[in-house]
PDB file of C-alpha atoms and ligand atoms in Angstrom:
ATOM      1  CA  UNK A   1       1.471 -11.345 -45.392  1.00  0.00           C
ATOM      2  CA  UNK A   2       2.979 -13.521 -42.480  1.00  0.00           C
ATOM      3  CA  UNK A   3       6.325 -11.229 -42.831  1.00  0.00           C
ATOM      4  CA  UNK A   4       4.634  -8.177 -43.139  1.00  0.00           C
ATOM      5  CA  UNK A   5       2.796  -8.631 -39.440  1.00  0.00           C
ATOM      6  CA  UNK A   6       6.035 -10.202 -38.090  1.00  0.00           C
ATOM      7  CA  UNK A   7       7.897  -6.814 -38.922  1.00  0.00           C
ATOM      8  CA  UNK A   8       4.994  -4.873 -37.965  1.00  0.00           C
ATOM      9  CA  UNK A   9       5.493  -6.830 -34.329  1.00  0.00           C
ATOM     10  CA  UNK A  10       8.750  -5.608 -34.376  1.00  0.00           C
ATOM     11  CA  UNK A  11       8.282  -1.950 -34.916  1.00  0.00           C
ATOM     12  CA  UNK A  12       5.400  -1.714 -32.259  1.00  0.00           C
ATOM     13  CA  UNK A  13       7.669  -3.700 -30.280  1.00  0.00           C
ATOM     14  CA  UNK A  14      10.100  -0.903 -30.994  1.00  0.00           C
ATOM     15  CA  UNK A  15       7.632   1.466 -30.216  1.00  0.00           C
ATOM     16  CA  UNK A  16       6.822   0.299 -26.896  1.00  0.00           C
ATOM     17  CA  UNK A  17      10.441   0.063 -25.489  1.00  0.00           C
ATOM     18  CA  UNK A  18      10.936   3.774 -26.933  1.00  0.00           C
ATOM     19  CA  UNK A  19       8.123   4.841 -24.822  1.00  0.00           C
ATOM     20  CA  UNK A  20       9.210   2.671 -21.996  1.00  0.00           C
ATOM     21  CA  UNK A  21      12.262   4.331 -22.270  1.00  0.00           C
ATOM     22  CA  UNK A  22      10.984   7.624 -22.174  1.00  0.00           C
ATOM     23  CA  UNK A  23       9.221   7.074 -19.163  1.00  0.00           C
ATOM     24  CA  UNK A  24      11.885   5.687 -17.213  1.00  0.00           C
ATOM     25  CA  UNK A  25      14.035   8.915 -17.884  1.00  0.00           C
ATOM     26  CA  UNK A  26      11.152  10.866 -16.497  1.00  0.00           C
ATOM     27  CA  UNK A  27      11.597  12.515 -12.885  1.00  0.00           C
ATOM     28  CA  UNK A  28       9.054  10.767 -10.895  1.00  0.00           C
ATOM     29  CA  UNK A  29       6.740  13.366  -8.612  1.00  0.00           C
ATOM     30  CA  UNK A  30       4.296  12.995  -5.829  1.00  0.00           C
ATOM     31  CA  UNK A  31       1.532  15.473  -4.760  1.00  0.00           C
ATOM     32  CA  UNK A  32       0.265  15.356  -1.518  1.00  0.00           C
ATOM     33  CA  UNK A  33      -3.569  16.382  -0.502  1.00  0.00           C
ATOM     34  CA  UNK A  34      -6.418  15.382   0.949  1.00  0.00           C
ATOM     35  CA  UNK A  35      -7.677  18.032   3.149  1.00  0.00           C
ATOM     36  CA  UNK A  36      -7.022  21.936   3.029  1.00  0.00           C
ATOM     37  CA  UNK A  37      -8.754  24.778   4.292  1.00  0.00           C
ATOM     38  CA  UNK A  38      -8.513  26.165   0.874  1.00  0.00           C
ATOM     39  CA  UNK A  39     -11.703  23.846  -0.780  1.00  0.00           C
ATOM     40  CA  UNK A  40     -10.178  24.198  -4.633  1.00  0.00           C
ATOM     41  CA  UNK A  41      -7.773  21.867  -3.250  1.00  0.00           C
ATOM     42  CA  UNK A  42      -8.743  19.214  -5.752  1.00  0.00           C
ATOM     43  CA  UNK A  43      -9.029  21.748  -8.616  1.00  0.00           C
ATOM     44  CA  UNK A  44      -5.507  23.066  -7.668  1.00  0.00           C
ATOM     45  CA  UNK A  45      -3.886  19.292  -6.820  1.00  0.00           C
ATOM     46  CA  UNK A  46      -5.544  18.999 -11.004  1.00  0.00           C
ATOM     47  CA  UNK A  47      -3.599  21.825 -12.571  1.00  0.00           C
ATOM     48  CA  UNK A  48      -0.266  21.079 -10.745  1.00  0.00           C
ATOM     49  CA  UNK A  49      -0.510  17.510 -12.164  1.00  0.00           C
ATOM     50  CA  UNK A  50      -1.079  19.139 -15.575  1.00  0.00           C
ATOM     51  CA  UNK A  51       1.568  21.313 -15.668  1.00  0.00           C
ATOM     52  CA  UNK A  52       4.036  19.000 -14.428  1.00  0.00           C
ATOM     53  CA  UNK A  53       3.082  16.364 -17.166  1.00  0.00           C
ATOM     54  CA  UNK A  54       2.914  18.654 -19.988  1.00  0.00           C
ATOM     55  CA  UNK A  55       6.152  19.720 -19.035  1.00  0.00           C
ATOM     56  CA  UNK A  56       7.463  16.355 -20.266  1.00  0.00           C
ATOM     57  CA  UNK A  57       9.963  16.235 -17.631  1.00  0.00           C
ATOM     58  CA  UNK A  58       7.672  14.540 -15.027  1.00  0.00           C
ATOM     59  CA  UNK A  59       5.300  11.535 -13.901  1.00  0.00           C
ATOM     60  CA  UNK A  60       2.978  12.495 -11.433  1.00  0.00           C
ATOM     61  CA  UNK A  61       1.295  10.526  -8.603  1.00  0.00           C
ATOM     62  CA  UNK A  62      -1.192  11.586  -5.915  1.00  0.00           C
ATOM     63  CA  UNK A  63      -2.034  10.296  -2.661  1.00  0.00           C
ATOM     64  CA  UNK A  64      -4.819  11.687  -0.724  1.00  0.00           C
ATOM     65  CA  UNK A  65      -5.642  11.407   2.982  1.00  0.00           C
ATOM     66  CA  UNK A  66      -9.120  10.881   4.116  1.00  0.00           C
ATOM     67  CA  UNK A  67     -11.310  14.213   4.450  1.00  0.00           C
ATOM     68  CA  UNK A  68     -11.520  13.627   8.242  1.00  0.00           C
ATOM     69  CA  UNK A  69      -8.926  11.554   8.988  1.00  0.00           C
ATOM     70  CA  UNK A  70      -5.367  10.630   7.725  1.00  0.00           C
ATOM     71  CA  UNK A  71      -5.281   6.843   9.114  1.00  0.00           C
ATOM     72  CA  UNK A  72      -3.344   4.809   6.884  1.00  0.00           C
ATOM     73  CA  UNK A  73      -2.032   7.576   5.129  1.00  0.00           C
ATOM     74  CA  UNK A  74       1.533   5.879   4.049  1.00  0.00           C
ATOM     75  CA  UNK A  75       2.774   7.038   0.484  1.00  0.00           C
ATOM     76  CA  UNK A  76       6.018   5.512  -0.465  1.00  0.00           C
ATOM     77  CA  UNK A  77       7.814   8.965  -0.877  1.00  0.00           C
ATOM     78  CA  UNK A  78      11.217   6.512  -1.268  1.00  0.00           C
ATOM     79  CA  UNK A  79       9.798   6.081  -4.580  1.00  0.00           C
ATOM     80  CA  UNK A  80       9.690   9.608  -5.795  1.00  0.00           C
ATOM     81  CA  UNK A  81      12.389  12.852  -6.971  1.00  0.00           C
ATOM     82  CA  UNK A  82      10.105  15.286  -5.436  1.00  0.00           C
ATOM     83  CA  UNK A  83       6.830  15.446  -3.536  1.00  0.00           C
ATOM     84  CA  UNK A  84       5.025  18.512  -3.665  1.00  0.00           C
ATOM     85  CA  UNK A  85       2.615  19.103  -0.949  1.00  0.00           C
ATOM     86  CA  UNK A  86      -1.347  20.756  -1.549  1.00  0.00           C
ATOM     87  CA  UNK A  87      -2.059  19.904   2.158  1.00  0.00           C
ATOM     88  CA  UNK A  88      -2.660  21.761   5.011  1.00  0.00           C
ATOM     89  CA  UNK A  89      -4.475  19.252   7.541  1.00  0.00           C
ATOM     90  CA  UNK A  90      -4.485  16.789  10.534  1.00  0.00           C
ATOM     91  CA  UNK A  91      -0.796  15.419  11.313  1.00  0.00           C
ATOM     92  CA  UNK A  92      -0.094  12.452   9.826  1.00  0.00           C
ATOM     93  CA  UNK A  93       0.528   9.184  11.346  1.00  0.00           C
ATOM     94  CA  UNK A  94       3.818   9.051  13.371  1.00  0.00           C
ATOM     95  CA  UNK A  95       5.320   6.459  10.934  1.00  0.00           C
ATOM     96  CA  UNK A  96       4.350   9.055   7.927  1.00  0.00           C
ATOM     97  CA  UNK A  97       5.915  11.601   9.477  1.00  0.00           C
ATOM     98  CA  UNK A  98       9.040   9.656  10.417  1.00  0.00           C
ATOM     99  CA  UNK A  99       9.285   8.767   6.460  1.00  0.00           C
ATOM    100  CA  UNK A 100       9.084  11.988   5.246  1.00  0.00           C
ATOM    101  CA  UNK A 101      11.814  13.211   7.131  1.00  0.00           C
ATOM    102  CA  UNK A 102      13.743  10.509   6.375  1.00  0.00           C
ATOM    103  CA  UNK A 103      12.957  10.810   2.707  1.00  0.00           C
ATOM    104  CA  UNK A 104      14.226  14.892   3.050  1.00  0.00           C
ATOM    105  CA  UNK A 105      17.347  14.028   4.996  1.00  0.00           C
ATOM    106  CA  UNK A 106      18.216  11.746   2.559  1.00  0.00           C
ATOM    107  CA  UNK A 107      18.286  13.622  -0.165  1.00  0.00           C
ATOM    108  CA  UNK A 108      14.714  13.711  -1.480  1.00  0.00           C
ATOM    109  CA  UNK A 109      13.461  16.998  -3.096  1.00  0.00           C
ATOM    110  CA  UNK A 110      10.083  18.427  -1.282  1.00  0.00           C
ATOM    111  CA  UNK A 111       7.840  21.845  -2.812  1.00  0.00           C
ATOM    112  CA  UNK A 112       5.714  23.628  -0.363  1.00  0.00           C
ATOM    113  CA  UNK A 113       2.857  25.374  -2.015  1.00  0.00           C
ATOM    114  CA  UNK A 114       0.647  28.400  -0.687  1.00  0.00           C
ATOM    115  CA  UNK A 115      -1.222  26.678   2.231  1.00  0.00           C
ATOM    116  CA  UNK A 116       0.710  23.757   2.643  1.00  0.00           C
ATOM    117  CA  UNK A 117       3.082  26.256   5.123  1.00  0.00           C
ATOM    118  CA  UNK A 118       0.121  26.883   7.132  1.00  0.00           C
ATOM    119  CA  UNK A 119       0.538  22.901   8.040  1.00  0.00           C
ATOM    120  CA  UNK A 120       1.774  21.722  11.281  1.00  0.00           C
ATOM    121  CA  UNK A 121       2.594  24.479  13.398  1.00  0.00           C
ATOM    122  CA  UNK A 122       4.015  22.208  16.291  1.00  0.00           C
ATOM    123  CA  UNK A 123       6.086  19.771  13.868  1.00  0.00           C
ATOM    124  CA  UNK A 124       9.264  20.952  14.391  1.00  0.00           C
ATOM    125  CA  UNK A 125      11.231  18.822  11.861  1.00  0.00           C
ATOM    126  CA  UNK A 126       8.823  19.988   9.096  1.00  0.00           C
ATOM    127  CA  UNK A 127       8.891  23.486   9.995  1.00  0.00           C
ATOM    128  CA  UNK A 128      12.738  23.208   9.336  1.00  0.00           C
ATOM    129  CA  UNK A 129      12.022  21.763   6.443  1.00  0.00           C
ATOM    130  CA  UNK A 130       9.849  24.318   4.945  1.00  0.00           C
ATOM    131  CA  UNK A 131      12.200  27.639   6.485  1.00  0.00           C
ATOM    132  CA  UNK A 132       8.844  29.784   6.914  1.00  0.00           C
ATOM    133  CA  UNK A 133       5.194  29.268   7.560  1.00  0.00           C
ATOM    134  CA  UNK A 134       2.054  30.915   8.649  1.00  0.00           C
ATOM    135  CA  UNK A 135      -0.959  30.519  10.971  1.00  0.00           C
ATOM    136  CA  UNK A 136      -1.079  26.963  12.842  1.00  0.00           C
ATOM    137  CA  UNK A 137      -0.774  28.568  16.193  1.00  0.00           C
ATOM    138  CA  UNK A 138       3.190  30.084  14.972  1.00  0.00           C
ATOM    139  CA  UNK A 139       4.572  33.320  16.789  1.00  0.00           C
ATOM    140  CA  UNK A 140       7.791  34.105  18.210  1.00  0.00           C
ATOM    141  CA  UNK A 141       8.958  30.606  19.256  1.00  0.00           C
ATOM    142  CA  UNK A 142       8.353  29.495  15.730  1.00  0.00           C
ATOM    143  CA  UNK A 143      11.694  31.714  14.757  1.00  0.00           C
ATOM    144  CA  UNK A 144      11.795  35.033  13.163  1.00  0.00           C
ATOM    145  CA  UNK A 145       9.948  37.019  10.594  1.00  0.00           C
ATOM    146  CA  UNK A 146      12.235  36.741   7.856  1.00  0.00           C
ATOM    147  CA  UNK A 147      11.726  39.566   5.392  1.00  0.00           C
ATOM    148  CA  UNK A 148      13.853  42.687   2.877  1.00  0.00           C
ATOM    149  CA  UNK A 149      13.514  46.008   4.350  1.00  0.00           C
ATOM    150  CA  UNK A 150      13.494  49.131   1.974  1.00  0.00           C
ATOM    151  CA  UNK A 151      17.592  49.174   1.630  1.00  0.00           C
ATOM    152  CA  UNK A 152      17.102  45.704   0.273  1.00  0.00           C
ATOM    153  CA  UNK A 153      18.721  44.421   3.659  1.00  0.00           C
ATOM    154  CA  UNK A 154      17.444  40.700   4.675  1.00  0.00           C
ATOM    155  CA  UNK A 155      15.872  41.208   7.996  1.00  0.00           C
ATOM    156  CA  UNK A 156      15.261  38.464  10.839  1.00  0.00           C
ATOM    157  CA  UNK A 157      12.873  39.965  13.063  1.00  0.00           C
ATOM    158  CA  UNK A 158      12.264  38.183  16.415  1.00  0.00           C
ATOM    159  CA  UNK A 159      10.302  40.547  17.622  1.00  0.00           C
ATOM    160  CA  UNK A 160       6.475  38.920  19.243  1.00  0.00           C
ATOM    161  CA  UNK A 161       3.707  38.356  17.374  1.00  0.00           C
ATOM    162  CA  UNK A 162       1.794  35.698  15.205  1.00  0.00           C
ATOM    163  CA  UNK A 163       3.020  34.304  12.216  1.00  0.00           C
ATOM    164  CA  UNK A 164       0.927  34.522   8.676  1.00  0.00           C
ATOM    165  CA  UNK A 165      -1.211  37.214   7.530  1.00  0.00           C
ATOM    166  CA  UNK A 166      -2.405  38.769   4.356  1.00  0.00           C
ATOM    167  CA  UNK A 167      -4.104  41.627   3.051  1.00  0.00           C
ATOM    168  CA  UNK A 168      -6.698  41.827  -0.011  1.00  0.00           C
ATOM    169  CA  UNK A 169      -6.126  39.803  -3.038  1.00  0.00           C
ATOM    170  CA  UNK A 170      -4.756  41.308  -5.953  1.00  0.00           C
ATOM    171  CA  UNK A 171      -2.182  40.878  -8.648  1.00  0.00           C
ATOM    172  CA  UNK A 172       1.321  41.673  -7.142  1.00  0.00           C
ATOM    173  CA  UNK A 173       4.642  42.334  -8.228  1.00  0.00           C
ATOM    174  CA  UNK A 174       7.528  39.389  -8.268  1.00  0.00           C
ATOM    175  CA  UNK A 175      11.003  40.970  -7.754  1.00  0.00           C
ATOM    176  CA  UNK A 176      13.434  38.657  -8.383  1.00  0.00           C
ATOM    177  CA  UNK A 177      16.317  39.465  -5.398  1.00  0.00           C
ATOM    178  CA  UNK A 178      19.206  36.479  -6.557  1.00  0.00           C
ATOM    179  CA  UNK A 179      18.885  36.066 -10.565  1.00  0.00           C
ATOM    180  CA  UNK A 180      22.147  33.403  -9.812  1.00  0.00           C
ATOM    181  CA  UNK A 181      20.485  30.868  -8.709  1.00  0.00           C
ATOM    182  CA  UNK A 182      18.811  28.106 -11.534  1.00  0.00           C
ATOM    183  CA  UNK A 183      15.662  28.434 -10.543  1.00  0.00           C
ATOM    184  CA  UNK A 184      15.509  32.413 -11.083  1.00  0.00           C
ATOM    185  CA  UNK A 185      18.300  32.394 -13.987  1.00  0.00           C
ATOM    186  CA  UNK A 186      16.582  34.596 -17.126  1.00  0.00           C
ATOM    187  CA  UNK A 187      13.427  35.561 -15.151  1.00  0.00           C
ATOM    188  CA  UNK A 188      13.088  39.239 -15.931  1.00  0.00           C
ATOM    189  CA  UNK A 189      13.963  41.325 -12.781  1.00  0.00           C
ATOM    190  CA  UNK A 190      10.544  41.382 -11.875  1.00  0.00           C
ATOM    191  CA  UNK A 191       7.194  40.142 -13.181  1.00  0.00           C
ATOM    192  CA  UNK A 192       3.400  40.591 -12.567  1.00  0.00           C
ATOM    193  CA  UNK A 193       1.879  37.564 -10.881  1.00  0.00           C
ATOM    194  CA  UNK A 194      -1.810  36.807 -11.028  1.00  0.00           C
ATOM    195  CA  UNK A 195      -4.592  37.971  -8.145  1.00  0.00           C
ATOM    196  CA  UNK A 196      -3.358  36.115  -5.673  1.00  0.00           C
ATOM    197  CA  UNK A 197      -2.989  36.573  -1.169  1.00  0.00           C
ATOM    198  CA  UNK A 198       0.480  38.278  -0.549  1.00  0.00           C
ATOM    199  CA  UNK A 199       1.606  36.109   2.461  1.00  0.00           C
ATOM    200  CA  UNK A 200       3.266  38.257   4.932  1.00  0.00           C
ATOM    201  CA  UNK A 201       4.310  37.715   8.175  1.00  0.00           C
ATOM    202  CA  UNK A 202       5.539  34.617   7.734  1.00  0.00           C
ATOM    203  CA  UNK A 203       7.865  32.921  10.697  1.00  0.00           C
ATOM    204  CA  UNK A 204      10.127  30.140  10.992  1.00  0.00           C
ATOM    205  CA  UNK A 205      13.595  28.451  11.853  1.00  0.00           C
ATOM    206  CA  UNK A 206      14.272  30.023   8.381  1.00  0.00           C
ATOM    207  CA  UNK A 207      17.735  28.110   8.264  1.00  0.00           C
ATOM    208  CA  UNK A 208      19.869  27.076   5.533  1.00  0.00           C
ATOM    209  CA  UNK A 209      17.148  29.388   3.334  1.00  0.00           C
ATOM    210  CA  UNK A 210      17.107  31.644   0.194  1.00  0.00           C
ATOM    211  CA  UNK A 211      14.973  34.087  -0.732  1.00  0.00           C
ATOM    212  CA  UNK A 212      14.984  34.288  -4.289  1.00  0.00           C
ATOM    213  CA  UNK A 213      12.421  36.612  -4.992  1.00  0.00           C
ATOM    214  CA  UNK A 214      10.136  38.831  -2.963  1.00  0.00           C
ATOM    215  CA  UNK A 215       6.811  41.058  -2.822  1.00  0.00           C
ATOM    216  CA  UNK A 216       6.155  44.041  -1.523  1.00  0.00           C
ATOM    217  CA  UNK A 217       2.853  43.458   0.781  1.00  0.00           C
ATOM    218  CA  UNK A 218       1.606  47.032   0.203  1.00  0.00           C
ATOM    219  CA  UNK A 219      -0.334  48.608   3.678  1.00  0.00           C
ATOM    220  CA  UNK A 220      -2.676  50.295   0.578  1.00  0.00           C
ATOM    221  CA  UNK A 221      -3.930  46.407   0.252  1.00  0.00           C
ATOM    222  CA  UNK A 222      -3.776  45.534   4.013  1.00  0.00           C
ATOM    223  CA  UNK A 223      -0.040  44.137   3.696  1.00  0.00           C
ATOM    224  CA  UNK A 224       2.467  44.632   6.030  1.00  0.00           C
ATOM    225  CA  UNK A 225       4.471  47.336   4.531  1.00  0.00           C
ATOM    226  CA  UNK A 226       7.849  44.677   4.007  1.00  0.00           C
ATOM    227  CA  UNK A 227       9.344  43.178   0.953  1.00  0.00           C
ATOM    228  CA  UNK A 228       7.964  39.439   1.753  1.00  0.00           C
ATOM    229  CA  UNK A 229       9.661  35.936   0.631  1.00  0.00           C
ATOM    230  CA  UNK A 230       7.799  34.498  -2.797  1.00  0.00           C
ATOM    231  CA  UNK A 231      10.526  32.312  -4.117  1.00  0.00           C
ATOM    232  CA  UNK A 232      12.502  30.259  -1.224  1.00  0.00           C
ATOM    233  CA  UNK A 233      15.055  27.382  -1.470  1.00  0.00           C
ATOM    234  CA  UNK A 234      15.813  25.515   1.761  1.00  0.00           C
ATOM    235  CA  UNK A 235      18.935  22.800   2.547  1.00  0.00           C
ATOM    236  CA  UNK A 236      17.568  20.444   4.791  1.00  0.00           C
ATOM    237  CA  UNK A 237      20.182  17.443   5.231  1.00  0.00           C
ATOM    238  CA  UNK A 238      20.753  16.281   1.676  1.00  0.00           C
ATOM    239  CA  UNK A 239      17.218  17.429   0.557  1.00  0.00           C
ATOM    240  CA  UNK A 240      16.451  20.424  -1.251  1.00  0.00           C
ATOM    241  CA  UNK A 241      13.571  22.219  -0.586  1.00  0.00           C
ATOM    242  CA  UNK A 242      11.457  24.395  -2.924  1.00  0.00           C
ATOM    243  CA  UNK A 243       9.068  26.704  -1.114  1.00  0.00           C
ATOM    244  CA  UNK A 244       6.480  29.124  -3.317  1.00  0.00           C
ATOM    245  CA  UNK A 245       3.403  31.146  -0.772  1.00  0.00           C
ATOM    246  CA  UNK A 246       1.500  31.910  -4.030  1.00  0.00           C
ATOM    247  CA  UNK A 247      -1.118  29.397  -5.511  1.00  0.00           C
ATOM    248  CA  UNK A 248      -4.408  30.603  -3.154  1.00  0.00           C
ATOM    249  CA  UNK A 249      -6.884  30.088  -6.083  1.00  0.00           C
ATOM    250  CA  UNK A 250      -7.313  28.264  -9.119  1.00  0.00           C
ATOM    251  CA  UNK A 251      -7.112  31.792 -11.089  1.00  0.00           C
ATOM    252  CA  UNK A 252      -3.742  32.646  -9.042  1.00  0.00           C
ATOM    253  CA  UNK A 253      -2.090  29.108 -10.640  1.00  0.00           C
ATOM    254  CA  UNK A 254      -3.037  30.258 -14.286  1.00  0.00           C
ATOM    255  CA  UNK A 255      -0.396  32.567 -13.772  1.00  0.00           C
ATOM    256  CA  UNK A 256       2.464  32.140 -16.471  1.00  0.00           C
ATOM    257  CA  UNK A 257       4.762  33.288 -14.104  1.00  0.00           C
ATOM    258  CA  UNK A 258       3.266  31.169 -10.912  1.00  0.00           C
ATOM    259  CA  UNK A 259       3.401  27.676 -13.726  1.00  0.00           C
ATOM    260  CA  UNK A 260       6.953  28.495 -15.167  1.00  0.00           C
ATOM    261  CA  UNK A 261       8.118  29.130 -11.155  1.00  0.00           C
ATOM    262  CA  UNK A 262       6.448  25.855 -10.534  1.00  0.00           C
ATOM    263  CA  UNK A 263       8.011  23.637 -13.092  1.00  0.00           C
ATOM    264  CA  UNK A 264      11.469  24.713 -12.634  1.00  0.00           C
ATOM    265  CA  UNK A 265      11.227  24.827  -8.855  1.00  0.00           C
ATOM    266  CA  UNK A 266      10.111  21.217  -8.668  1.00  0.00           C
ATOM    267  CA  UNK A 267      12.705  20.355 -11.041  1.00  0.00           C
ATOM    268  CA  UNK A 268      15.459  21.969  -8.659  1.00  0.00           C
ATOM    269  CA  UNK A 269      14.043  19.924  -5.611  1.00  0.00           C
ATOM    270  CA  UNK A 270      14.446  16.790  -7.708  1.00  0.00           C
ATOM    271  CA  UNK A 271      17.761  16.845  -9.339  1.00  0.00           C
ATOM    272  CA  UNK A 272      19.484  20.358  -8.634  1.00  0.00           C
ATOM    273  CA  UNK A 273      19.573  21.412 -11.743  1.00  0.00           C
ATOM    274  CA  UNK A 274      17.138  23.548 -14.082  1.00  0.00           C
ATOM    275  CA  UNK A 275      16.332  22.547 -17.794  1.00  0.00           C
ATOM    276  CA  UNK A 276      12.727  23.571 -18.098  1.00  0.00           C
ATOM    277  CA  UNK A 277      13.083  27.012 -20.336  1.00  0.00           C
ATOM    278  CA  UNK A 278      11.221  30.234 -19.368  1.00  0.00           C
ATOM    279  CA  UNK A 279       8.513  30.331 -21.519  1.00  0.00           C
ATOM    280  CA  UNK A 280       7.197  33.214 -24.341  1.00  0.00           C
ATOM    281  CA  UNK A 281       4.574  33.986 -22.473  1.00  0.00           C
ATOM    282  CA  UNK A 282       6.051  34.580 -19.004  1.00  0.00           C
ATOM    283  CA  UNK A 283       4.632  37.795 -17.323  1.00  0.00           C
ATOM    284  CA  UNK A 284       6.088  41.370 -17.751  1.00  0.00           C
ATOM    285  CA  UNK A 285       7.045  43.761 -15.179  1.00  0.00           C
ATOM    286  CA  UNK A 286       3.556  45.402 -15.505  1.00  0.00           C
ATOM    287  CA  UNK A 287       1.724  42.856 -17.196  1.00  0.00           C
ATOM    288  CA  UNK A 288      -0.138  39.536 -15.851  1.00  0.00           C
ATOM    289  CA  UNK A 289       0.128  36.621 -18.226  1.00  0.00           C
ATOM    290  CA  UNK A 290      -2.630  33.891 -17.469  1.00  0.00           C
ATOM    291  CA  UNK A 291      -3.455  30.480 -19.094  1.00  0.00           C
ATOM    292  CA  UNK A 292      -7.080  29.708 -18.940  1.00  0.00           C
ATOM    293  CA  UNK A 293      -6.688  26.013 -17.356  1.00  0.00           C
ATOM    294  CA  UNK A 294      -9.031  23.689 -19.143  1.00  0.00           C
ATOM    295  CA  UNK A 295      -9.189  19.903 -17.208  1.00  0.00           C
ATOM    296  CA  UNK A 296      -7.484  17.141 -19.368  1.00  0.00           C
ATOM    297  CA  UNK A 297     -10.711  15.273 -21.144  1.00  0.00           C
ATOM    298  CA  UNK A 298     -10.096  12.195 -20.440  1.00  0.00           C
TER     299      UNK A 298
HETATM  300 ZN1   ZN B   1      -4.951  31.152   0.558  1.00  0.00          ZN
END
C-alpha cells in the first residue's frame, strides 16, 4: 500500500512539473483597461482573455485603472511578451508612461485594439507607437491620413482636417494588401468581417508602418470613399507593434476573422514569428463567420 502512494507521489509529482513546464513555455500577455468610452469594455477585455488562453500559446493578465482616475496605475509591463491595450482614458501617471515606452523601445511587443487609438491624442511617444489614431483632439499636426487610393497606391495625405471618423456599422470587407508578411500568410485575399465601425480618417506619424490589410469605407455607409488601414504593423525601437481598428462591439470580436487576426497578431508583437494556424472556420470573401462567445463558467 505504502509503495503504491509513494509512486503515486511521484507521478503527480510528474504531473505537476509537466504542467509547470507548460506554463513556463507560454508567452506571457497583459491587457490593459479600465476606462473606455466604449462601456462593453469589460465584456470585450473578457473575450480577448479567452481567446488568447484557448489559444494555448498564452497567459493572460489584466490590470485595470480606476473608473475615474488612473493613480497608482503601475503594471509591471517588464514582465510581459505583449500587452494589448482595451483603453482609451485619462493619461497615465508620468512614471507609467515612462515604462511603457521603455518597455516598447526595448523590445516589448504592444497590440492596439479599436478604441485604444482614440487614446492620448497629445502623447507623442505613444502616437509613434501606435502609427495611426483617431479622435483625441488629432488633425493635421498629428501626421497624415494614411490610406490606398483606387490604383492601390498608399497615400499620405497631409491635407487639414480631424483625424477619426466612421460611418454606419455594418459587416465590411477585409482585403488583405501584403499576404508576405506572417501575420497575413494563408488569409484568403479577402474576408468578410463581422458588423463592426469602419475607422476612417485615421492620422498619425504613421512611421516605420505596414498596412497589411485594408477596407473600403464605402460613402453608401457614411465612409470616406478610401481603402482604410485594418491590419497595421509598426517598428518602434526594438518593439513591434500590432495595430487592429476593428473590435467596436462584443458581436464585432465574435468574428472568426477579427479572433484568428487577433491571436496571430499578438503572437507577432511577442516573438516575431506566427505559429497560431488559420482556422476552418475563418470568414469567406462574402461570408461572415461568427463564434457566439459564451463567458468561461468558472
Ligand atoms: Zn467603436
Amino acid at each position: 500500500m505504502r509503495t503504491l502512494s509513494l509512486s503515486c507521489s511521484c507521478l503527480l509529482l510528474l504531473a505537476f512539473s509537466a504542467v509547470a513546464m507548460a506554463e513556463e513555455a507560454k508567452l506571457k500577455a497583459l491587457i490593459v483597461d479600465g476606462q473606455n468610452n466604449h462601456g462593453v469594455w469589460p465584456k470585450t477585455t473578457q473575450m480577448m482573455k479567452s481567446y488568447l488562453e484557448d489559444s494555448g500559446k498564452f497567459t493572460v493578465d489584466v490590470a485595470t485603472t480606476e473608473k475615474k482616475s488612473t493613480e497608482g496605475f503601475a503594471p509591471s509591463f517588464q514582465d510581459y511578451d505583449v500587452v494589448i491595450s482595451n483603453y482609451n482614458g485619462q493619461r497615465w501617471p508620468a512614471a507609467t508612461d515612462e515604462a511603457f515606452v521603455d518597455y516598447v523601445k526595448n523590445g516589448g511587443g504592444f497590440v492596439v485594439v479599436h478604441a485604444a487609438n482614440n487614446a492620448f491624442g497629445n502623447w507623442d511617444e505613444y502616437n509613434q507607437i501606435i502609427g495611426l489614431g483617431g479622435w483625441g483632439g488629432r488633425n493635421a499636426k498629428s501626421g497624415p491620413y494614411v490610406y490606398f487610393d483606387g490604383k492601390d497606391d498608399l497615400v499620405r495625405d497631409t491635407s487639414e482636417g480631424n483625424g477619426g471618423h466612421h460611418g454606419r456599422q455594418h459587416p465590411f470587407q477585409v482585403v488583405v494588401r501584403d499576404a508576405d508578411h506572417p501575420i497575413t500568410a494563408g488569409m484568403p485575399k479577402s474576408w468578410m468581417h463581422a458588423k463592426d465601425e469602419l475607422y476612417d480618417q485615421l492620422r498619425g506619424p504613421a512611421e516605420n508602418m505596414t498596412v497589411l490589410a485594408t477596407a473600403y469605407a464605402d460613402p453608401a455607409t457614411g465612409g470616406s470613399g478610401r481603402h482604410e488601414p485594418m491590419i497595421m504593423t509598426i517598428d518602434y525601437g526594438k518593439g513591434r507593434v500590432f495595430h487592429t481598428p476593428m473590435g467596436h462591439a462584443d458581436y464585432s470580436m465574435e468574428c472568426a476573422g477579427f479572433i484568428a487576426t487577433l491571436l496571430r497578431g499578438t503572437e507577432w508583437a511577442a516573438t516575431g514569428k506566427v505559429t497560431i494556424a488559420i482556422p476552418e472556420d475563418f470568414p469567406e470573401p462574402n461570408a461572415e463567420s461568427n463564434r457566439p462567445f459564451e463567458a468561461a463558467k468558472n
